[in-house]
Amino acid sequence: MKKYTRVSLKLITFGLWRISAGLAERVNLDSINCATESIITRDVAVIGGGSSGTYAAIRLRDIGQSVVVVERNDRLGGHTHTYTDPVTKGKIDIGVEIWQDWDIVRNFFSRFKISLTKNEFAPSAVQYVDYRTGQLVSQYSPGNATDALTAYATQLAKYPYLEFGFDLPNPVPTDLLLPFGDFVEKYALDDTVPTIFKYAQGLGNILHQPTLYVMKNFGLVDLKSIQEGFLTTAKHDNSEIYERALAELGDNALLNTSIVATKRSITGYSSITVTTPCGRREIRAKKILLAIPPKLDNLDGFDLDATEKSLFQQFGNSAYYTGVLRYTGINDNTTVQNIGINTTYHLPVLPGIYSISPSVIPGLLNVKYGSPTALADVQVQSDIIASVQRLPNRTISVESPEFAIFASHTPFELTVSSSAIESGFYKRLYAMQGKRSTYYTGAAFHTQDSSLLWRFTEQLLPLIVEK
Ligand SMILES: Cc1cc2nc3c(=O)[nH]c(=O)nc-3n(C[C@H](O)[C@H](O)[C@H](O)COP(=O)(O)OP(=O)(O)OC[C@H]3O[C@@H](n4cnc5c(N)ncnc54)[C@H](O)[C@@H]3O)c2cc1C
């Protein structure tokens, strides 16, 4: 098969993050996570039990540290979220689906005895529709992106440090500050736009985003993995690793738990007051690892100093929503992708659906929806339903679409303005590592990619442990 054909096939389906089902062996989650100690004393308190926080907690234990994880949801995994169909018991990953084929990823999965396989993007017929009107755009084709992606790769190669974090040079290269739309024009990368838009889902209007964020979300590692294949779990149940991590952490993982107050110390133990389903608890920790989106409204109760406040308040965010729909009337083998009939590069207008695509369970379809800013869940749900009802040639017109599951993954990408980036925002942000016994990981400190975040987190561990 020619390189282009192989690449384009994968690219066409890439942003759809299609999945297949597997029957998962479940750990018993009952009767754990109720810390019996009223004062919990640990080496490290990890705040946020998503991808980065769970990885950090397990690895810190591996190197002899005691930990406690504070997670506000009723599960670990964060943006990794798996729907179980009550009828077939089949699984649909509605969040994180794929990993880079790296040792760090293989090792972490093998630690929990979970098998990985190369991800296959099953081909499906693609219909292009402008969901605003339901108009089918049969003459549209995303074109051949291969040459343009090669040119894009040449640009990416100028900034190898982007694969490791936000350790930007001073001055920050001006191309990274350009709105991505201007960058595309400058380097004639027009043909990459549909592909990048599909891949870098959740970023909102990519043409307005500083090029820095687009490059971090669709970088050289992704281009390489598109060629060589991503990994996914053999059972196609990505939540399993977090369930096993939860079983291992036991009552060191406090679920459904919120921070009430923190009092950080630079020399001794910091104190964190939390409310758990079993009552209020006091955590005493030598170090705190924050693995949550560091927006001010998400840091209620934290004893933030002026520097922390001034940095975190600069973050804006995009919004990303997912779900599984039934009774859509869309053929099980068809992806219905949103495009703009009269927009620049035919990008769909957001807020709006990215695509509705098949799952391995007949009659259930994945939906992905994006917005440049956060919306109420109910608004997103009704827009999705109305958009489906506008579709032409639905096979079942009498039934109304409904959600089998809906999830908001918001706030998603945390961004600051180009002028903030230019004036050293990330230098100041990174300078906070270790200050006030507090360390930071998670997407805001690197990128929306679990493999890259695990690597970033792994490199942070010696710093947390050594001091
Ligand atoms: C739909 C979707 C599909 C994706 N697909 C992929 C993919 O295929 N491959 C990939 O590598 N990446 C994918 N991503 C990107 C994904 O965001 C990252 O891989 C990764 O999950 C980010 O990890 P994180 O630790 O920064 O955040 P999260 O995994 O979201 O973890 C943050 C955790 O902190 C908790 N939390 C937040 N605030 C608080 C608080 N105040 N107190 C206590 N707990 C709190 C949250 O509940 C959450 O559990 C996808 C994202 C989405 C939304």
mmCIF file with all atom_site columns, C-alpha atoms in Angstrom, residues 23-33 74-76 91 112-114 235 237 239-250 255:
data_model
loop_
_atom_site.group_PDB
_atom_site.id
_atom_site.type_symbol
_atom_site.label_atom_id
_atom_site.label_alt_id
_atom_site.label_comp_id
_atom_site.label_asym_id
_atom_site.label_entity_id
_atom_site.label_seq_id
_atom_site.pdbx_PDB_ins_code
_atom_site.Cartn_x
_atom_site.Cartn_y
_atom_site.Cartn_z
_atom_site.occupancy
_atom_site.B_iso_or_equiv
_atom_site.pdbx_formal_charge
_atom_site.auth_seq_id
_atom_site.auth_comp_id
_atom_site.auth_asym_id
_atom_site.auth_atom_id
_atom_site.pdbx_PDB_model_num
ATOM 1  C CA . LEU A 1 23  ? -15.453 -8.030 28.022 1.00 0.00 ? 23  LEU A CA 1
ATOM 2  C CA . ALA A 1 24  ? -13.518 -6.693 30.951 1.00 0.00 ? 24  ALA A CA 1
ATOM 3  C CA . GLU A 1 25  ? -12.673 -8.480 34.123 1.00 0.00 ? 25  GLU A CA 1
ATOM 4  C CA . ARG A 1 26  ? -13.600 -5.994 36.848 1.00 0.00 ? 26  ARG A CA 1
ATOM 5  C CA . VAL A 1 27  ? -12.083 -5.417 40.204 1.00 0.00 ? 27  VAL A CA 1
ATOM 6  C CA . ASN A 1 28  ? -14.539 -5.057 43.042 1.00 0.00 ? 28  ASN A CA 1
ATOM 7  C CA . LEU A 1 29  ? -14.760 -1.358 43.772 1.00 0.00 ? 29  LEU A CA 1
ATOM 8  C CA . ASP A 1 30  ? -17.121 -1.660 46.717 1.00 0.00 ? 30  ASP A CA 1
ATOM 9  C CA . SER A 1 31  ? -16.075 -0.975 50.258 1.00 0.00 ? 31  SER A CA 1
ATOM 10 C CA . ILE A 1 32  ? -12.810 0.782  49.511 1.00 0.00 ? 32  ILE A CA 1
ATOM 11 C CA . ASN A 1 33  ? -11.765 4.412  49.532 1.00 0.00 ? 33  ASN A CA 1
ATOM 12 C CA . ASP A 1 74  ? -16.265 8.704  41.900 1.00 0.00 ? 74  ASP A CA 1
ATOM 13 C CA . ARG A 1 75  ? -13.541 7.073  39.814 1.00 0.00 ? 75  ARG A CA 1
ATOM 14 C CA . LEU A 1 76  ? -9.930  7.520  38.755 1.00 0.00 ? 76  LEU A CA 1
ATOM 15 C CA . LYS A 1 91  ? -17.345 -1.270 26.139 1.00 0.00 ? 91  LYS A CA 1
ATOM 16 C CA . PHE A 1 112 ? -1.146  -3.930 35.853 1.00 0.00 ? 112 PHE A CA 1
ATOM 17 C CA . LYS A 1 113 ? -1.108  -6.992 33.583 1.00 0.00 ? 113 LYS A CA 1
ATOM 18 C CA . ILE A 1 114 ? -3.169  -5.287 30.902 1.00 0.00 ? 114 ILE A CA 1
ATOM 19 C CA . LYS A 1 235 ? -9.857  -5.448 25.516 1.00 0.00 ? 235 LYS A CA 1
ATOM 20 C CA . ASP A 1 237 ? -11.428 -0.886 27.837 1.00 0.00 ? 237 ASP A CA 1
ATOM 21 C CA . SER A 1 239 ? -10.611 2.484  32.193 1.00 0.00 ? 239 SER A CA 1
ATOM 22 C CA . GLU A 1 240 ? -9.372  -0.879 33.390 1.00 0.00 ? 240 GLU A CA 1
ATOM 23 C CA . ILE A 1 241 ? -5.905  0.415  34.223 1.00 0.00 ? 241 ILE A CA 1
ATOM 24 C CA . TYR A 1 242 ? -7.395  3.097  36.475 1.00 0.00 ? 242 TYR A CA 1
ATOM 25 C CA . GLU A 1 243 ? -9.659  0.564  38.168 1.00 0.00 ? 243 GLU A CA 1
ATOM 26 C CA . ARG A 1 244 ? -6.661  -1.619 38.874 1.00 0.00 ? 244 ARG A CA 1
ATOM 27 C CA . ALA A 1 245 ? -4.698  1.372  40.109 1.00 0.00 ? 245 ALA A CA 1
ATOM 28 C CA . LEU A 1 246 ? -7.612  2.216  42.394 1.00 0.00 ? 246 LEU A CA 1
ATOM 29 C CA . ALA A 1 247 ? -7.643  -1.335 43.742 1.00 0.00 ? 247 ALA A CA 1
ATOM 30 C CA . GLU A 1 248 ? -3.927  -1.070 44.445 1.00 0.00 ? 248 GLU A CA 1
ATOM 31 C CA . LEU A 1 249 ? -4.213  2.326  46.098 1.00 0.00 ? 249 LEU A CA 1
ATOM 32 C CA . GLY A 1 250 ? -7.132  1.184  48.244 1.00 0.00 ? 250 GLY A CA 1
ATOM 33 C CA . LEU A 1 255 ? -12.841 9.518  45.762 1.00 0.00 ? 255 LEU A CA 1
#
